[in-house]
Amino acid sequence: MLTPFKNEPFTDFTKEENRRRMQEALARVESQLGREYALVINGERVKTRETFVSINPSEKDQVVGVLAKATTEEAERAIQVATERFEYWKRVPPEERAMVLLRAATLLKRRKLEFAAWQVFEVGKNWAEADADVAEAIDYLEFYAREMIRYAQPQELTPIETERNEYFYIPLGPVVVIPPWNFPLAIMLGMTTAALVTGNTVVLKPASDSAVIAYHFVELMEEAGLPAGVLNLITGPGSTVGDYLVAHPKTRMIAFTGSMEVGKHIYELAAKVQPGQIWLKRVIAEMGGKDAIIVDEDALNLEEAADAVVASAYGFQGQKCSAASRLIVTEPIYEKFVEMVKERTEKIEIGPAKDNYFMGPVINASAEAKILAYIEIGKEEGKLVTGGEKAPGNGFYIKPTIFKDVPEDARIAQEEIFGPVLAVIKARDFDDAIRIANNTIYGLTGSVFTGDPLKIKKAKEEFHVGNLYINRKCTGALVDVHPFGGFNMSGTDSKAGGRDYLLLFLQGKSVSEKYR
Ligand code: NAP
Ligand code: MG
């Protein structure tokens, strides 16, 4: 009998003891940087002729790991193995599959700070962000294990006198998992273990910028007792091996989280039925956001609202799908509130993630170039309030940037920048603010700060986002507390960490036996 699900607590880094343990974990991980990592196909370590490096964005000359660069040949083998091993894994009882996740959770709890430290080096998360990512990963393991046991229970049907009827859920087949780098453990692990616990086999094609973390996760699952070939790791470029896996006729489902551009491409590619393919592929595609925080003149506490804006806009350098990239303020408090956000933003310190600055680097050189290009566009479209340039250091550092008086249709108010850039838009009143917030192709998260119950009611009904927050920041969703996923071009609204999620990896079988 399992205890009810509970969220994993965050590590309190104000405690000296925890800070010391984190320093130790960072030192241990740092001594392991630069190692070589192979592919994992059927449990075997497969080396490739070509390799690629994952670097530390805080210190760009530091190599975090050297990874095998798979070609379509290895991708083909991985899909074949996943297809063969599905025949075995689908027959393993759901409770046993759930046990693998629970053992992985136990192992991960013991190695929490080590997995956090890998994120500090590989993607530039500060300690608290990295620790929260690991906590979320533990939550997925604990929650999806319990969810599988729930879905494995007999399902209720309306009885009829002449037949014995049953309804149960079976897995789909080989699932290709393609995660982003920004929640390098949590999202990658969440999609993968949801597929595994439901009885599917997986070919995991991690994001190239966080492939070392994916390798450590695969090892963790092996340690937890996952049999060989049930989870296969193919590292390499999304544009070649990713596409090959998506298009493959034996691929039954694709679980993707990443940008809208790649999501649309995968959706289209997966829709085409290939020679020899005997199903329509199922696709989960969770994509980008242009998330807005509305601050109304009736807000109860503007100080708190300003803190929440800064946390939502600049936490992990604005590189969260849930990050606030639009701030919509009603006219009477507009100038005052922008000033409050500016003051806080200018206090933000930037530096290497290892030294636990509030803000670290953005992920890589092309992200840096893209963000700086948007900043130049912003200088034409709005008024620069603060930031607007690179910050010093041997990494991809960009100052937290605010533009005000941005027209709602400006590019910086419409396109996902995925960096520390906030566009402030003035609204006439609350109704106008909601209208502006909805003027986007996305619909992921949003926050509203107001003390007026009628305005809250209006936001609940009209603000079209998958995750709406009232009087709090728009980032930091917790597993089974805030099931997470967006509307419109933010994705297929597969609510990760929610009770509907595992169903997406299952199909229902109806069996009817006539009484004799
Ligand atoms: P991305 O560039 O779209 O990449 C995501 C994944 O797709 C990576 O593993 C990438 O591999 C792979 N890929 C790239 N091109 C491919 C292709 N042609 N075929 C198959 N796979 C391909 O996104 P990202 O930069 O990693 O992540 C940031 C984006 O994710 C943002 O837009 C953010 O909003 C979104 N996001 C959404 C959610 C959500 O829940 N809605 C959560 C987190 C992030 P390579 O790394 O090898 O290119
Ligand atoms: Mg890196």
Coordinates of C-alpha atoms and ligand atoms in Angstrom, one line a residue:
M1 CA 0.0 0.0 0.0
L2 CA 1.5 3.3 -1.1
T3 CA 1.2 6.5 1.0
P4 CA -0.6 9.4 -0.8
F5 CA 1.4 11.4 -3.2
K6 CA 3.2 14.4 -1.7
N7 CA 5.4 17.0 -3.5
E8 CA 9.1 16.7 -2.8
P9 CA 10.3 19.7 -0.7
F10 CA 12.8 22.1 -2.0
T11 CA 16.3 22.3 -0.4
D12 CA 16.7 25.4 1.8
F13 CA 19.9 27.0 0.7
T14 CA 19.8 29.6 3.5
K15 CA 21.0 26.8 5.7
E16 CA 24.7 26.6 6.0
E17 CA 24.7 22.8 6.0
N18 CA 22.8 22.6 2.7
R19 CA 25.1 25.2 1.1
R20 CA 28.1 23.1 2.1
R21 CA 26.5 19.9 0.7
M22 CA 25.7 21.8 -2.6
Q23 CA 29.4 23.0 -2.8
E24 CA 30.5 19.4 -2.4
A25 CA 28.1 18.2 -5.1
L26 CA 29.4 20.9 -7.4
A27 CA 33.0 19.9 -6.8
R28 CA 32.2 16.2 -7.4
V29 CA 30.5 17.0 -10.6
E30 CA 33.1 19.4 -11.7
S31 CA 35.8 16.7 -11.4
Q32 CA 33.7 14.6 -13.8
L33 CA 33.3 17.2 -16.6
G34 CA 34.6 16.4 -20.1
R35 CA 33.9 12.7 -20.0
E36 CA 32.7 10.8 -23.1
Y37 CA 29.2 9.4 -23.4
A38 CA 28.0 6.7 -25.7
L39 CA 24.5 5.9 -27.0
V40 CA 22.5 3.3 -25.2
I41 CA 20.8 0.8 -27.4
N42 CA 19.4 -2.4 -25.9
G43 CA 21.5 -1.7 -22.8
E44 CA 24.7 -1.7 -24.8
R45 CA 27.0 1.3 -24.9
V46 CA 27.4 2.3 -28.6
K47 CA 30.1 4.6 -29.7
T48 CA 29.9 6.6 -32.9
R49 CA 32.5 7.9 -35.3
E50 CA 31.4 11.5 -34.8
T51 CA 30.8 13.3 -31.5
F52 CA 29.6 16.7 -30.3
V53 CA 30.2 18.6 -27.1
S54 CA 27.9 20.0 -24.5
I55 CA 29.4 23.1 -22.9
N56 CA 28.9 25.1 -19.8
P57 CA 27.0 28.3 -20.8
S58 CA 28.5 30.1 -17.7
E59 CA 32.0 29.4 -18.8
K60 CA 31.9 28.6 -22.5
D61 CA 35.4 27.0 -22.7
Q62 CA 34.4 24.4 -20.2
V63 CA 33.2 21.1 -21.8
V64 CA 30.6 19.4 -19.8
G65 CA 30.6 16.2 -21.8
V66 CA 31.5 14.7 -25.2
L67 CA 28.5 12.9 -26.7
A68 CA 28.0 10.3 -29.3
K69 CA 26.5 11.8 -32.5
A70 CA 24.1 9.2 -33.7
T71 CA 23.2 8.8 -37.4
T72 CA 20.0 7.4 -38.8
E73 CA 21.7 4.0 -38.7
E74 CA 21.7 3.9 -34.9
A75 CA 18.3 5.5 -34.8
E76 CA 17.0 2.7 -36.9
R77 CA 18.5 0.1 -34.5
A78 CA 17.0 1.8 -31.5
I79 CA 13.5 1.8 -33.0
Q80 CA 13.9 -1.9 -33.9
V81 CA 15.0 -2.7 -30.4
A82 CA 12.1 -0.7 -28.9
T83 CA 9.7 -2.6 -31.2
E84 CA 11.0 -6.0 -30.2
R85 CA 11.2 -5.2 -26.5
F86 CA 7.6 -3.8 -26.5
E87 CA 6.4 -7.4 -26.8
Y88 CA 8.0 -8.2 -23.5
W89 CA 7.5 -4.9 -21.6
K90 CA 3.8 -4.6 -22.3
R91 CA 3.3 -7.9 -20.5
V92 CA 5.1 -6.8 -17.3
P93 CA 2.4 -6.1 -14.8
P94 CA 1.6 -2.4 -14.2
E95 CA 2.5 -2.6 -10.5
E96 CA 6.0 -3.9 -11.4
R97 CA 6.5 -1.1 -13.9
A98 CA 5.4 1.4 -11.2
M99 CA 7.9 -0.1 -8.8
V100 CA 10.8 0.7 -11.2
L101 CA 9.7 4.4 -11.0
L102 CA 9.5 4.3 -7.2
R103 CA 13.0 2.8 -7.0
A104 CA 14.2 5.5 -9.3
A105 CA 12.6 8.1 -7.1
T106 CA 14.4 6.7 -4.0
L107 CA 17.8 6.8 -5.9
L108 CA 17.1 10.3 -7.1
K109 CA 16.3 11.6 -3.7
R110 CA 19.6 10.3 -2.5
R111 CA 21.4 12.0 -5.4
K112 CA 19.3 15.2 -5.5
L113 CA 22.1 17.7 -5.2
E114 CA 24.4 15.8 -7.6
F115 CA 21.6 15.9 -10.3
A116 CA 21.1 19.6 -9.5
A117 CA 24.8 20.3 -9.8
W118 CA 24.9 18.7 -13.3
Q119 CA 22.2 21.3 -14.3
V120 CA 24.2 24.1 -12.9
F121 CA 27.1 23.2 -15.2
E122 CA 25.2 22.0 -18.3
V123 CA 22.4 24.6 -18.6
G124 CA 23.3 27.4 -16.2
K125 CA 20.6 27.1 -13.6
N126 CA 21.2 28.7 -10.2
W127 CA 21.0 26.3 -7.2
A128 CA 17.4 26.9 -6.3
E129 CA 16.2 26.5 -10.0
A130 CA 18.3 23.3 -10.4
D131 CA 17.1 21.9 -7.1
A132 CA 13.4 22.6 -8.0
D133 CA 13.9 20.8 -11.3
V134 CA 15.1 17.7 -9.5
A135 CA 12.3 17.9 -7.0
E136 CA 9.8 18.1 -10.0
A137 CA 11.5 15.0 -11.5
I138 CA 11.1 13.1 -8.2
D139 CA 7.4 14.2 -8.2
Y140 CA 6.8 12.8 -11.7
L141 CA 8.3 9.4 -10.7
E142 CA 6.2 9.2 -7.5
F143 CA 3.0 10.6 -9.1
Y144 CA 3.0 8.6 -12.3
A145 CA 3.8 5.4 -10.4
R146 CA 0.7 5.9 -8.4
E147 CA -1.3 7.0 -11.4
M148 CA -0.4 3.8 -13.2
I149 CA -1.7 1.7 -10.3
R150 CA -4.9 3.7 -10.5
Y151 CA -5.3 3.2 -14.2
A152 CA -4.7 -0.5 -13.8
Q153 CA -7.7 -0.9 -11.5
P154 CA -10.9 -2.4 -13.0
Q155 CA -12.8 0.4 -14.9
E156 CA -16.5 0.8 -14.2
L157 CA -19.1 0.0 -16.9
T158 CA -22.8 -0.2 -17.0
P159 CA -23.7 -3.9 -16.5
I160 CA -26.1 -5.7 -18.8
E161 CA -27.6 -9.1 -18.1
T162 CA -26.4 -11.2 -21.1
E163 CA -22.7 -10.4 -21.1
R164 CA -19.7 -10.0 -18.9
N165 CA -18.0 -6.8 -19.9
E166 CA -14.6 -5.3 -19.2
Y167 CA -12.7 -2.2 -20.1
F168 CA -9.0 -1.8 -19.6
Y169 CA -6.0 0.2 -20.7
I170 CA -3.1 -1.1 -22.8
P171 CA 0.0 0.6 -24.0
L172 CA 0.6 1.9 -27.6
G173 CA 4.0 0.8 -28.7
P174 CA 7.4 2.4 -29.2
V175 CA 7.3 6.1 -28.2
V176 CA 9.8 8.6 -29.4
V177 CA 10.5 11.2 -26.7
I178 CA 11.9 14.6 -27.7
P179 CA 12.4 17.0 -24.8
P180 CA 13.8 20.6 -24.5
W181 CA 16.9 21.6 -22.6
N182 CA 15.3 24.0 -20.3
F183 CA 14.0 21.5 -17.7
P184 CA 16.7 19.1 -18.6
L185 CA 15.8 16.5 -16.0
A186 CA 12.2 17.2 -15.1
I187 CA 10.5 17.4 -18.5
M188 CA 12.8 14.8 -20.1
L189 CA 12.2 12.4 -17.3
G190 CA 8.5 13.2 -17.0
M191 CA 7.6 12.4 -20.6
T192 CA 9.9 9.3 -20.7
T193 CA 8.7 7.7 -17.5
A194 CA 5.0 8.4 -18.3
A195 CA 5.6 6.4 -21.5
L196 CA 7.5 3.6 -19.7
V197 CA 5.2 3.2 -16.7
T198 CA 2.2 2.8 -19.1
G199 CA 4.0 -0.2 -20.8
N200 CA 5.4 1.5 -23.8
T201 CA 9.1 1.3 -24.9
V202 CA 11.0 4.5 -25.5
V203 CA 13.6 5.9 -27.8
L204 CA 14.8 9.1 -26.1
K205 CA 16.3 11.8 -28.3
P206 CA 17.3 14.5 -25.7
A207 CA 18.1 18.1 -26.5
S208 CA 21.7 18.4 -27.5
D209 CA 22.3 21.2 -25.0
S210 CA 21.5 19.0 -22.1
A211 CA 22.3 15.5 -23.4
V212 CA 24.8 14.7 -20.5
I213 CA 21.9 14.9 -18.0
A214 CA 19.8 12.6 -20.1
Y215 CA 22.6 10.0 -20.1
H216 CA 22.8 10.1 -16.3
F217 CA 19.0 9.7 -16.2
V218 CA 19.2 6.6 -18.4
E219 CA 21.8 5.1 -16.0
L220 CA 19.6 5.9 -13.0
M221 CA 16.7 4.0 -14.7
E222 CA 19.0 1.0 -15.3
E223 CA 20.0 1.1 -11.6
A224 CA 16.4 1.2 -10.7
G225 CA 15.9 -2.1 -12.5
L226 CA 14.5 -1.1 -15.9
P227 CA 15.3 -4.0 -18.2
A228 CA 17.6 -3.4 -21.2
G229 CA 16.1 -2.2 -24.5
V230 CA 13.0 -0.7 -22.9
L231 CA 14.6 2.7 -22.8
N232 CA 17.1 3.6 -25.5
L233 CA 19.2 6.8 -25.8
I234 CA 20.0 8.4 -29.1
T235 CA 21.9 11.6 -28.8
G236 CA 22.5 13.8 -31.9
P237 CA 20.9 16.5 -33.9
G238 CA 17.1 16.8 -33.9
S239 CA 17.1 17.8 -37.5
T240 CA 18.5 14.4 -38.7
V241 CA 18.0 11.7 -36.1
G242 CA 15.0 13.4 -34.5
D243 CA 13.3 13.6 -37.9
Y244 CA 14.2 10.0 -38.7
L245 CA 12.6 8.7 -35.5
V246 CA 9.5 10.8 -35.9
A247 CA 8.9 9.7 -39.5
H248 CA 9.7 6.0 -38.8
P249 CA 6.7 3.7 -39.6
K250 CA 7.3 1.7 -36.4
T251 CA 7.0 4.8 -34.2
R252 CA 3.6 4.6 -32.5
M253 CA 3.7 7.9 -30.6
I254 CA 5.8 11.1 -30.3
A255 CA 6.0 13.0 -27.0
F256 CA 7.6 16.4 -27.8
T257 CA 8.1 19.5 -25.7
G258 CA 10.0 22.4 -27.3
S259 CA 9.5 25.4 -29.6
M260 CA 6.5 26.0 -31.8
E261 CA 8.5 25.8 -35.0
V262 CA 9.8 22.4 -34.2
G263 CA 6.5 21.3 -32.8
K264 CA 4.6 22.2 -35.9
H265 CA 7.2 20.4 -38.0
I266 CA 7.0 17.2 -36.0
Y267 CA 3.2 17.3 -36.0
E268 CA 3.1 17.6 -39.8
L269 CA 5.8 14.9 -40.3
A270 CA 4.1 12.5 -38.0
A271 CA 0.8 12.9 -39.8
K272 CA 2.1 11.4 -43.0
V273 CA 1.5 7.7 -43.1
Q274 CA 4.7 5.9 -44.2
P275 CA 4.9 2.7 -46.2
G276 CA 4.4 -0.2 -43.9
Q277 CA 2.8 1.9 -41.2
I278 CA -0.4 0.5 -39.7
W279 CA -1.5 3.2 -37.4
L280 CA -2.0 6.9 -37.1
K281 CA 0.7 8.3 -34.8
R282 CA -0.3 9.9 -31.7
V283 CA 1.5 13.2 -31.0
I284 CA 1.8 15.2 -27.8
A285 CA 3.4 18.6 -28.7
E286 CA 3.9 21.1 -25.8
M287 CA 5.3 24.3 -27.2
G288 CA 6.1 27.9 -26.5
G289 CA 4.4 30.8 -24.8
K290 CA 4.1 34.6 -24.7
D291 CA 2.9 34.7 -21.1
A292 CA 1.4 37.8 -19.6
I293 CA 1.0 39.2 -16.1
I294 CA -1.8 41.7 -15.7
V295 CA -1.5 44.2 -12.9
D296 CA -4.6 46.1 -12.2
E297 CA -5.0 49.3 -10.2
D298 CA -7.1 47.4 -7.7
A299 CA -4.2 45.1 -6.9
L300 CA -3.9 44.5 -3.1
N301 CA -0.2 44.7 -2.8
L302 CA 1.9 46.3 -5.6
E303 CA 5.2 45.4 -3.8
E304 CA 4.3 41.7 -4.0
A305 CA 3.1 42.1 -7.6
A306 CA 6.4 43.7 -8.6
D307 CA 8.4 40.9 -6.9
A308 CA 6.3 38.3 -8.7
V309 CA 6.9 40.0 -12.1
V310 CA 10.6 40.0 -11.6
A311 CA 10.6 36.3 -10.5
S312 CA 8.4 35.3 -13.4
A313 CA 10.3 37.3 -16.0
Y314 CA 13.9 36.7 -15.0
G315 CA 14.0 33.4 -13.1
F316 CA 16.3 31.1 -15.1
Q317 CA 17.0 34.1 -17.4
G318 CA 13.5 34.0 -18.7
Q319 CA 14.1 30.7 -20.3
K320 CA 10.9 29.0 -19.1
C321 CA 7.9 28.3 -21.3
S322 CA 5.9 29.8 -18.4
A323 CA 8.1 32.9 -18.0
A324 CA 6.4 36.3 -18.1
S325 CA 7.4 38.1 -21.2
R326 CA 4.5 40.6 -21.3
L327 CA 3.5 42.8 -18.5
I328 CA 0.1 44.5 -18.9
V329 CA -0.6 47.4 -16.5
T330 CA -3.7 49.5 -16.2
E331 CA -3.3 53.2 -16.9
P332 CA -3.7 54.7 -13.4
I333 CA -0.7 52.8 -11.9
Y334 CA 1.3 52.3 -15.1
E335 CA 4.2 54.7 -14.6
K336 CA 4.5 54.0 -10.9
F337 CA 4.5 50.2 -11.4
V338 CA 7.0 50.2 -14.2
E339 CA 9.3 52.2 -11.9
M340 CA 8.9 49.5 -9.1
V341 CA 9.8 46.7 -11.5
K342 CA 12.7 48.7 -12.9
E343 CA 14.1 49.3 -9.4
R344 CA 14.0 45.6 -8.6
T345 CA 15.4 44.5 -12.0
E346 CA 18.4 46.8 -11.6
K347 CA 19.3 45.1 -8.4
I348 CA 19.6 41.7 -10.1
E349 CA 23.1 40.3 -10.0
I350 CA 24.4 38.3 -13.0
G351 CA 27.2 35.7 -12.9
P352 CA 28.2 32.0 -13.2
A353 CA 25.5 29.6 -12.1
K354 CA 28.0 27.8 -10.0
D355 CA 28.4 30.8 -7.7
N356 CA 24.6 30.9 -7.4
Y357 CA 23.8 34.3 -8.8
F358 CA 20.1 35.1 -9.2
M359 CA 20.7 35.3 -13.0
G360 CA 23.1 33.2 -15.0
P361 CA 23.8 32.9 -18.7
V362 CA 21.4 32.0 -21.5
I363 CA 21.8 28.6 -23.0
N364 CA 24.1 29.0 -26.0
A365 CA 25.6 31.3 -28.6
S366 CA 22.6 31.2 -31.0
A367 CA 20.1 31.9 -28.2
E368 CA 22.3 34.8 -27.2
A369 CA 22.4 36.2 -30.7
K370 CA 18.6 35.7 -31.1
I371 CA 17.8 37.5 -27.9
L372 CA 20.2 40.4 -28.7
A373 CA 18.6 40.7 -32.1
Y374 CA 15.1 41.0 -30.4
I375 CA 16.5 43.6 -28.1
E376 CA 17.5 45.7 -31.1
I377 CA 14.0 45.3 -32.5
G378 CA 12.6 46.3 -29.1
K379 CA 14.6 49.5 -29.2
E380 CA 12.6 50.5 -32.4
E381 CA 9.3 49.2 -31.0
G382 CA 9.3 50.5 -27.4
K383 CA 11.2 52.6 -24.9
L384 CA 14.2 50.9 -23.3
V385 CA 13.8 51.1 -19.5
T386 CA 16.8 49.1 -18.4
G387 CA 19.2 46.5 -19.6
G388 CA 19.4 46.1 -23.4
E389 CA 22.8 44.7 -23.7
K390 CA 25.2 41.9 -22.9
A391 CA 26.6 41.5 -19.4
P392 CA 30.3 40.9 -18.8
G393 CA 31.8 37.4 -18.3
N394 CA 33.0 34.4 -20.3
G395 CA 29.5 33.1 -20.9
F396 CA 26.3 34.0 -22.6
Y397 CA 25.2 36.7 -20.2
I398 CA 22.5 39.2 -21.0
K399 CA 21.2 42.0 -18.7
P400 CA 17.6 41.7 -17.6
T401 CA 15.8 44.0 -20.0
I402 CA 12.6 46.0 -19.8
F403 CA 10.8 47.8 -22.7
K404 CA 7.8 50.0 -21.9
D405 CA 5.1 51.6 -24.1
V406 CA 5.2 48.6 -26.3
P407 CA 2.3 48.3 -28.8
E408 CA 0.4 45.1 -28.2
D409 CA 1.1 44.0 -31.8
A410 CA 4.8 44.7 -31.7
R411 CA 7.1 41.7 -32.5
I412 CA 8.5 41.8 -29.0
A413 CA 5.0 41.5 -27.7
Q414 CA 4.0 38.7 -30.0
E415 CA 7.0 36.4 -30.6
E416 CA 8.6 34.2 -28.1
I417 CA 12.1 35.5 -27.3
F418 CA 13.0 33.0 -24.6
G419 CA 15.3 35.2 -22.7
P420 CA 15.3 38.0 -20.0
V421 CA 13.3 40.5 -22.0
L422 CA 10.0 42.0 -20.7
A423 CA 7.6 44.0 -22.9
V424 CA 5.4 46.3 -20.9
I425 CA 2.0 47.3 -22.4
K426 CA -0.4 49.9 -21.1
A427 CA -4.1 49.0 -20.8
R428 CA -7.0 51.4 -20.5
D429 CA -8.7 49.3 -17.9
F430 CA -9.0 45.7 -16.8
D431 CA -11.2 44.6 -19.7
D432 CA -8.7 46.1 -22.1
A433 CA -5.9 44.3 -20.2
I434 CA -7.7 40.9 -20.7
R435 CA -8.2 41.6 -24.3
I436 CA -4.5 42.5 -24.8
A437 CA -3.5 39.4 -22.9
N438 CA -5.5 37.2 -25.2
N439 CA -4.1 38.9 -28.3
T440 CA -1.5 36.2 -29.0
I441 CA -1.3 32.9 -30.8
Y442 CA -0.1 31.3 -27.6
G443 CA -2.0 30.4 -24.4
L444 CA 0.3 28.8 -21.8
T445 CA 0.4 30.7 -18.5
G446 CA -0.9 34.0 -17.2
S447 CA -1.2 35.9 -13.9
V448 CA -3.7 38.5 -12.7
F449 CA -3.1 40.8 -9.8
T450 CA -6.3 42.4 -8.6
G451 CA -8.3 42.5 -5.4
D452 CA -11.7 42.8 -7.1
P453 CA -13.6 39.5 -7.0
L454 CA -15.6 40.4 -10.2
K455 CA -12.4 41.0 -12.1
I456 CA -11.1 37.6 -10.8
K457 CA -14.3 36.0 -12.1
K458 CA -13.8 37.7 -15.4
A459 CA -10.2 36.5 -15.7
K460 CA -11.2 32.9 -14.9
E461 CA -13.7 33.0 -17.7
E462 CA -12.0 35.0 -20.3
F463 CA -8.2 34.8 -19.9
H464 CA -7.5 31.9 -22.3
V465 CA -4.5 30.1 -20.9
G466 CA -3.9 26.5 -19.7
N467 CA -2.5 27.7 -16.4
L468 CA -4.0 30.8 -14.8
Y469 CA -2.6 32.2 -11.6
I470 CA -4.4 34.8 -9.4
N471 CA -2.3 37.1 -7.3
R472 CA 0.9 35.1 -7.7
K473 CA 3.7 34.5 -10.1
C474 CA 3.1 32.6 -13.4
T475 CA 6.0 30.2 -13.1
G476 CA 6.6 27.3 -10.7
A477 CA 3.9 24.8 -11.4
L478 CA 3.8 21.8 -9.0
V479 CA 3.0 18.2 -10.0
D480 CA -0.6 17.3 -9.3
V481 CA -1.2 20.7 -7.8
H482 CA -1.1 22.7 -11.0
P483 CA -1.4 20.2 -14.0
F484 CA 0.6 21.9 -16.7
G485 CA 0.0 22.6 -20.4
G486 CA -1.2 25.3 -22.7
F487 CA -3.8 26.2 -25.3
N488 CA -3.6 27.2 -29.0
M489 CA 0.0 27.4 -30.3
S490 CA 1.3 26.5 -26.8
G491 CA 0.5 22.9 -27.5
T492 CA -1.8 20.0 -27.4
D493 CA -2.7 20.7 -23.7
S494 CA -1.5 17.4 -22.4
K495 CA -1.5 18.4 -18.8
A496 CA 1.9 17.1 -17.5
G497 CA 1.7 16.2 -13.8
G498 CA -2.1 15.9 -14.0
R499 CA -4.5 13.0 -13.7
D500 CA -5.3 12.9 -17.4
Y501 CA -1.7 12.6 -18.5
L502 CA -1.1 8.8 -18.5
L503 CA -4.2 8.3 -20.6
L504 CA -2.4 9.9 -23.5
F505 CA 0.1 7.0 -23.5
L506 CA -2.7 4.3 -23.3
Q507 CA -5.5 3.0 -25.4
G508 CA -8.7 1.5 -24.0
K509 CA -9.7 -2.1 -24.8
S510 CA -13.3 -3.1 -24.5
V511 CA -14.0 -6.9 -24.0
S512 CA -17.4 -8.4 -24.0
E513 CA -18.1 -12.1 -23.2
K514 CA -21.5 -13.5 -23.8
Y515 CA -22.9 -15.6 -20.8
R516 CA -23.7 -19.2 -21.7
Ligands
NAP1 P1 13.5 23.2 -29.6 O1 14.6 23.9 -30.3 O2 12.2 23.1 -30.3 O3 14.1 21.7 -29.4 C1 13.3 20.7 -28.7 C2 13.8 19.4 -29.0 O4 13.5 19.1 -30.4 C3 15.3 19.1 -28.9 O5 15.5 17.8 -28.4 C4 15.7 19.2 -30.3 O6 17.0 18.6 -30.5 C5 14.6 18.6 -31.0 N1 14.5 18.9 -32.5 C6 15.0 20.0 -33.1 N2 14.7 20.0 -34.4 C7 14.0 18.8 -34.6 C8 13.5 18.2 -35.8 N3 13.5 18.7 -37.0 N4 12.9 16.9 -35.6 C9 12.8 16.4 -34.4 N5 13.3 16.9 -33.3 C10 13.9 18.1 -33.4 O7 13.3 23.8 -28.2 P2 14.3 24.1 -27.0 O8 15.1 25.2 -27.4 O9 15.0 22.8 -26.6 O10 13.3 24.5 -25.8 C11 12.8 25.7 -25.7 C12 11.3 25.8 -26.2 O11 10.6 24.8 -25.5 C13 10.7 27.1 -25.9 O12 9.9 27.4 -27.0 C14 9.8 26.8 -24.7 O13 8.6 27.6 -24.6 C15 9.4 25.4 -25.0 N6 8.9 24.7 -23.8 C16 7.6 24.4 -23.7 C17 7.1 23.8 -22.5 C18 5.7 23.4 -22.3 O14 5.3 22.7 -21.4 N7 4.8 24.0 -23.2 C19 8.0 23.4 -21.5 C20 9.4 23.7 -21.7 C21 9.8 24.3 -22.9 P3 18.3 19.4 -30.7 O15 18.6 19.9 -29.3 O16 19.3 18.3 -31.1 O17 18.1 20.5 -31.7
MG2 MG 25.4 23.1 -22.4

